[in-house]
Amino acid sequence: MKKDICSLNYEELAEEIGGLGEKPFRSRQIYEWLHVKLADSFDEMTNLPGKLRERLGREYEIPGLKAAAHQISQEDPTEKFLFELADGNMIESVLMKYSYGNSVCISSQAGWRMGCRFCASAIGGLERNLAPSEMLRQIYRIQKMTGERVSNVVIMGTGEPLDNYDNFVKFIRMLSDEHGLHISQRNITVSTCGIVPNMRRLAGEGFQITLALSLHASSQEKRVRLMPVANRYGLEEVLGACDAYFLKTGRRITFEYSLIAGVNDRPEDVRELTEILRGRNCHLNLIPVNPVRERDYRRPDRKKAEDFKNKLEKNGINVTIRRERGSDIDGACGQLRRRHTAAK
Ligand code: SAH
């Protein structure tokens, strides 16, 4: 099998290319082709001798990421991409343009296995982990296809990044590396359902990325019902890991809370949420749940969501409602992939 050249970091590539008997500047050229000029093939690397390009093509591969669908929203500046991996697996990514820059939401696994009740990606189960190159190249392809420079990255697409820990951490290092796209770690957010041991490990990586926790419920009992993973890592433990992350990194935690009508939008939820979050340096992001065809969860109406937010605000919680993007293009997690694979 050919080696995935795009998953090698700067030092690893230098070693590898040195091992072929090439001078160090060749490795620098190749790294630049892969991670700055965003080449999709060795043929594009025109400042390399033909012989070397041939050899690279024989021994290495740049993992394919074929655009299987590209949808542009009519409602807001949002674009959705469905990419086909070399082995036929499908993943999705989203580009959202904001006044402060362009943000890309990427997938970290093909499918996932945490089984959250409201999640479209959980329906098919986990196919496999993505390599660092497959995470990087979602951003590279989008930048190339749209001509837009990407300044922010959120790892909130399909998959649980902390269930693919080593590849994820390598991806963050390569994405923020000065030899590559050099995206500021402060502009990167990772969302987790709460894999406690790896949240604690992440706190020790020396990163400046934002950690977002999928909270979704205000008590252990309610959380378990929505998120089976809470059976393994209880609410207390998860909040403890968030505190540890904040203490170690100084980065304020984001809590994500999908509002589901009649399930977690009641007055008692406001009370319990306030108890949990007051005194924590954090930000609460309310996301009216996106209806998924296979599930019967509904979102509260606009006024109810506003009420929920206002009550929390009065209680001193730093809270916002996430503005919806791309609902006309299956913008929400897993929906485009789900429709595509179900239609086959
Ligand atoms: N596995 C990670 C990241 C992927 S999901 C995690 O669990 O955090 C990104 C966010 O979207 C999570 O907060 C997830 O709970 C939420 N989400 C999933 N399905 C949703 C839906 N149908 N409506 C609203 N939010 C949803």
XYZ file of C-alpha atoms and ligand atoms in Angstrom:
370
model
C 0.000 0.000 0.000
C 1.185 3.502 -0.754
C 1.988 5.779 2.156
C -0.264 8.752 2.905
C 2.210 11.601 2.354
C -0.226 14.282 3.431
C -0.500 12.891 6.976
C 3.245 13.307 7.565
C 4.100 16.396 9.570
C 6.954 18.726 8.670
C 9.614 16.759 10.569
C 8.352 13.360 9.442
C 8.340 14.434 5.807
C 11.899 15.746 6.119
C 13.007 12.386 7.466
C 11.126 10.486 4.797
C 12.443 12.544 1.877
C 15.937 12.527 3.360
C 15.641 8.738 3.395
C 15.142 8.811 -0.370
C 18.547 10.503 -0.631
C 17.103 13.919 -1.449
C 18.346 17.270 -0.147
C 16.388 18.940 2.691
C 15.060 21.734 0.457
C 13.131 19.141 -1.569
C 11.168 18.154 1.492
C 10.380 21.807 2.166
C 9.161 22.201 -1.412
C 6.943 19.142 -1.161
C 5.492 20.238 2.179
C 4.683 23.606 0.670
C 2.990 21.994 -2.337
C 0.876 19.833 -0.080
C -0.029 22.251 2.704
C 0.251 25.789 1.285
C -0.342 25.454 -2.443
C -2.799 22.644 -1.668
C -1.773 20.369 -4.544
C -3.978 17.377 -5.316
C -1.363 15.488 -7.327
C 2.397 15.093 -7.670
C 2.164 16.266 -11.294
C 1.369 19.754 -10.065
C 4.717 19.968 -8.234
C 6.442 21.539 -11.189
C 9.599 22.671 -9.428
C 10.533 19.055 -8.602
C 12.572 16.963 -11.057
C 10.381 14.619 -13.107
C 12.161 11.581 -11.703
C 11.363 12.534 -8.128
C 7.724 13.220 -9.002
C 7.481 9.763 -10.542
C 9.053 8.150 -7.533
C 6.730 9.990 -5.170
C 3.785 8.826 -7.260
C 4.953 5.212 -7.008
C 5.511 5.179 -3.259
C 3.107 7.731 -1.853
C -0.420 8.925 -2.256
C -2.288 12.148 -1.610
C -5.575 10.741 -0.286
C -8.438 11.463 -2.645
C -11.302 13.689 -1.588
C -13.753 13.894 -4.439
C -16.523 16.465 -4.289
C -19.678 14.357 -4.680
C -22.017 17.277 -4.002
C -21.684 21.019 -3.490
C -24.753 22.956 -2.378
C -24.911 26.709 -2.046
C -27.560 28.134 0.256
C -29.990 30.696 -1.126
C -30.723 31.968 2.375
C -27.324 32.851 3.800
C -23.643 32.683 2.812
C -23.274 28.987 3.550
C -22.054 26.142 1.357
C -22.188 22.463 2.027
C -19.825 19.837 0.609
C -20.130 16.092 0.398
C -16.739 14.463 -0.169
C -16.057 10.920 -1.223
C -12.955 9.354 0.312
C -10.645 6.997 -1.572
C -12.466 3.949 -0.126
C -15.912 5.244 -1.080
C -16.878 6.518 2.369
C -18.723 9.838 2.392
C -18.098 12.767 4.702
C -19.475 16.279 4.839
C -18.096 19.723 5.529
C -19.667 23.178 5.670
C -18.313 26.623 4.768
C -19.889 29.569 6.600
C -18.924 33.109 5.668
C -19.032 35.692 8.437
C -18.017 39.295 8.678
C -14.944 38.267 10.701
C -13.845 35.602 8.229
C -14.643 32.212 6.763
C -15.330 29.289 9.007
C -15.221 25.646 7.956
C -16.891 22.850 9.878
C -15.231 19.482 9.273
C -15.885 15.828 10.025
C -13.466 13.762 12.108
C -14.860 10.280 11.452
C -16.960 8.646 8.760
C -20.102 7.996 10.763
C -19.914 7.755 14.502
C -20.849 5.483 17.331
C -21.897 7.581 20.292
C -25.564 7.146 19.493
C -26.908 10.573 20.500
C -30.666 10.372 20.105
C -31.108 13.532 18.052
C -28.110 13.121 15.738
C -28.444 12.182 12.074
C -24.887 10.831 11.915
C -25.464 8.337 14.686
C -28.005 6.430 12.638
C -25.537 4.567 10.439
C -22.928 3.868 13.130
C -19.165 4.307 12.823
C -17.457 3.433 9.556
C -13.907 4.489 10.383
C -11.581 7.163 11.711
C -10.298 9.850 9.378
C -6.554 10.282 8.865
C -5.011 13.702 9.609
C -4.770 14.252 5.847
C -8.488 13.606 5.393
C -9.329 16.229 8.005
C -6.852 18.742 6.552
C -7.944 18.180 2.999
C -11.575 19.038 3.716
C -10.327 22.550 4.450
C -7.847 22.548 1.579
C -10.443 21.434 -0.950
C -12.966 24.010 0.183
C -10.378 26.768 0.027
C -9.405 25.658 -3.455
C -12.925 25.102 -4.786
C -14.300 28.417 -3.545
C -11.203 30.602 -3.704
C -12.048 31.751 -0.159
C -9.391 31.904 2.539
C -10.380 29.926 5.610
C -9.598 31.614 8.928
C -11.643 29.574 11.417
C -12.156 25.851 11.795
C -14.667 23.987 13.924
C -14.496 20.239 14.370
C -18.228 19.770 14.758
C -19.158 17.718 11.738
C -19.721 13.994 11.706
C -17.722 12.000 14.224
C -16.312 12.307 17.702
C -12.867 13.915 17.424
C -11.749 12.706 20.850
C -12.600 9.144 19.806
C -9.981 9.607 17.042
C -7.548 11.255 19.408
C -4.072 10.799 17.921
C -5.116 11.720 14.389
C -7.079 14.666 15.698
C -4.169 16.053 17.729
C -1.797 15.665 14.798
C -4.317 17.419 12.577
C -4.477 20.406 14.961
C -0.687 20.677 15.037
C -0.412 20.523 11.243
C -3.282 22.952 10.676
C -1.725 25.566 12.944
C 1.877 24.873 11.843
C 3.648 27.873 10.341
C 4.758 25.696 7.415
C 1.150 24.949 6.480
C -2.070 26.976 6.485
C -0.964 28.390 9.843
C -4.483 28.842 11.210
C -4.416 30.368 14.667
C -5.324 27.871 17.383
C -7.513 30.555 18.922
C -9.677 30.272 15.817
C -10.162 26.525 16.197
C -12.988 24.922 18.206
C -13.402 21.234 18.921
C -16.718 19.819 20.037
C -16.920 16.650 22.121
C -19.739 14.612 23.594
C -17.570 14.252 26.705
C -14.879 11.562 26.443
C -13.389 12.426 29.826
C -9.919 10.798 29.708
C -9.192 12.405 26.356
C -10.538 15.791 27.441
C -7.976 15.657 30.235
C -5.249 14.592 27.831
C -6.180 17.421 25.481
C -5.750 19.921 28.315
C -2.099 18.862 28.482
C -1.284 19.243 24.774
C -0.381 22.914 25.135
C -3.061 24.011 22.658
C -4.968 27.288 22.618
C -8.045 25.822 20.952
C -11.568 26.235 22.339
C -13.235 23.208 23.845
C -16.982 22.883 23.319
C -18.906 20.327 25.337
C -22.178 18.878 24.091
C -24.154 19.261 27.302
C -27.795 19.113 26.098
C -29.249 18.312 29.535
C -29.086 19.758 33.004
C -28.894 16.551 35.015
C -27.162 13.195 34.685
C -30.508 11.433 34.500
C -31.757 13.540 31.597
C -28.436 13.532 29.820
C -28.230 9.753 29.744
C -31.566 9.616 27.989
C -30.325 11.828 25.151
C -26.697 10.761 25.084
C -25.859 7.133 25.831
C -22.177 8.081 26.216
C -23.171 9.662 29.553
C -23.482 6.139 30.937
C -19.737 5.859 30.643
C -18.811 9.418 31.607
C -21.211 10.991 34.058
C -22.089 14.669 34.156
C -20.014 15.437 37.277
C -16.970 13.843 35.747
C -17.441 15.661 32.435
C -17.826 19.031 34.139
C -14.710 18.271 36.179
C -12.795 17.675 32.943
C -14.087 21.006 31.577
C -12.856 22.785 34.708
C -9.481 21.111 34.332
C -9.297 22.239 30.707
C -10.046 25.825 31.669
C -7.561 25.807 34.550
C -4.798 24.417 32.400
C -5.369 26.429 29.207
C -7.200 29.567 30.373
C -9.628 28.984 27.506
C -13.271 29.566 28.303
C -15.426 26.484 27.761
C -18.376 26.558 25.389
C -21.380 24.450 26.370
C -23.677 23.387 23.549
C -27.300 22.777 24.311
C -29.708 21.605 21.607
C -33.141 22.888 22.578
C -35.778 20.186 22.191
C -39.425 21.110 22.710
C -40.889 19.572 25.847
C -37.699 17.653 26.606
C -35.088 20.099 27.871
C -36.671 23.552 27.518
C -38.717 23.637 30.730
C -38.433 25.971 33.739
C -36.742 23.260 35.790
C -34.065 23.043 33.095
C -33.393 26.759 33.466
C -33.006 26.266 37.215
C -30.721 23.273 36.935
C -28.656 24.778 34.132
C -28.137 27.895 36.183
C -26.916 25.808 39.090
C -24.474 23.947 36.894
C -23.101 26.899 34.974
C -23.096 29.739 37.480
C -19.595 30.275 38.757
C -18.036 28.587 35.745
C -16.220 30.762 33.241
C -18.137 29.609 30.204
C -20.425 30.405 27.348
C -23.691 28.594 26.669
C -24.737 28.142 23.059
C -28.387 27.209 22.538
C -29.070 25.386 19.281
C -32.732 24.847 18.393
C -32.608 21.166 17.494
C -32.549 20.380 13.802
C -35.306 17.960 13.026
C -33.943 14.717 11.623
C -36.350 12.716 9.508
C -35.792 9.479 11.420
C -36.330 11.128 14.828
C -39.372 12.829 16.261
C -37.704 15.636 18.205
C -39.012 19.116 17.573
C -37.569 22.531 18.301
C -39.351 25.020 20.545
C -40.848 28.001 18.717
C -38.828 31.164 18.513
C -40.495 32.908 21.438
C -40.022 29.949 23.741
C -36.364 29.734 22.844
C -35.956 33.470 23.476
C -37.688 33.109 26.852
C -35.387 30.270 27.805
C -32.381 32.364 26.894
C -33.631 35.486 28.675
C -34.268 33.624 31.913
C -30.756 32.205 31.870
C -29.339 35.619 31.103
C -31.178 37.083 34.075
C -29.567 34.395 36.192
C -26.173 35.665 35.094
C -25.378 33.041 32.482
C -23.452 34.084 29.396
C -25.744 32.676 26.709
C -26.547 33.019 23.006
C -28.870 31.303 20.561
C -27.001 29.985 17.587
C -28.219 31.527 14.393
C -29.310 28.909 11.948
C -27.354 28.468 8.756
C -27.985 26.590 5.565
C -31.229 24.901 6.569
C -32.211 24.745 2.890
C -29.095 22.717 2.060
C -29.179 20.110 4.843
C -26.664 22.272 6.690
C -27.059 20.419 9.954
C -24.797 17.657 11.135
C -24.935 14.483 9.083
C -28.042 15.298 7.117
C -26.631 15.530 3.620
C -24.545 12.400 4.022
C -27.518 10.604 5.519
C -29.754 11.480 2.613
C -27.092 10.560 0.117
C -26.259 7.165 1.589
C -29.899 6.298 2.284
C -30.816 7.060 -1.310
C -28.338 4.528 -2.666
N -19.122 14.451 18.357
C -18.983 15.813 18.701
C -19.021 16.758 17.533
C -20.047 16.534 16.451
S -21.700 17.042 16.713
C -20.005 16.206 19.753
O -20.825 15.377 20.116
O -19.927 17.301 20.268
C -21.713 18.791 16.819
C -22.826 19.333 17.686
O -24.109 19.216 17.042
C -22.954 18.597 18.995
O -23.181 19.501 20.031
C -24.183 17.738 18.748
O -24.751 17.311 19.958
C -25.043 18.665 17.943
N -26.129 18.024 17.196
C -26.179 16.796 16.656
N -27.364 16.563 16.057
C -28.078 17.689 16.192
C -29.382 18.079 15.788
N -30.185 17.260 15.111
N -29.782 19.328 16.115
C -28.973 20.172 16.798
N -27.744 19.869 17.198
C -27.298 18.638 16.917
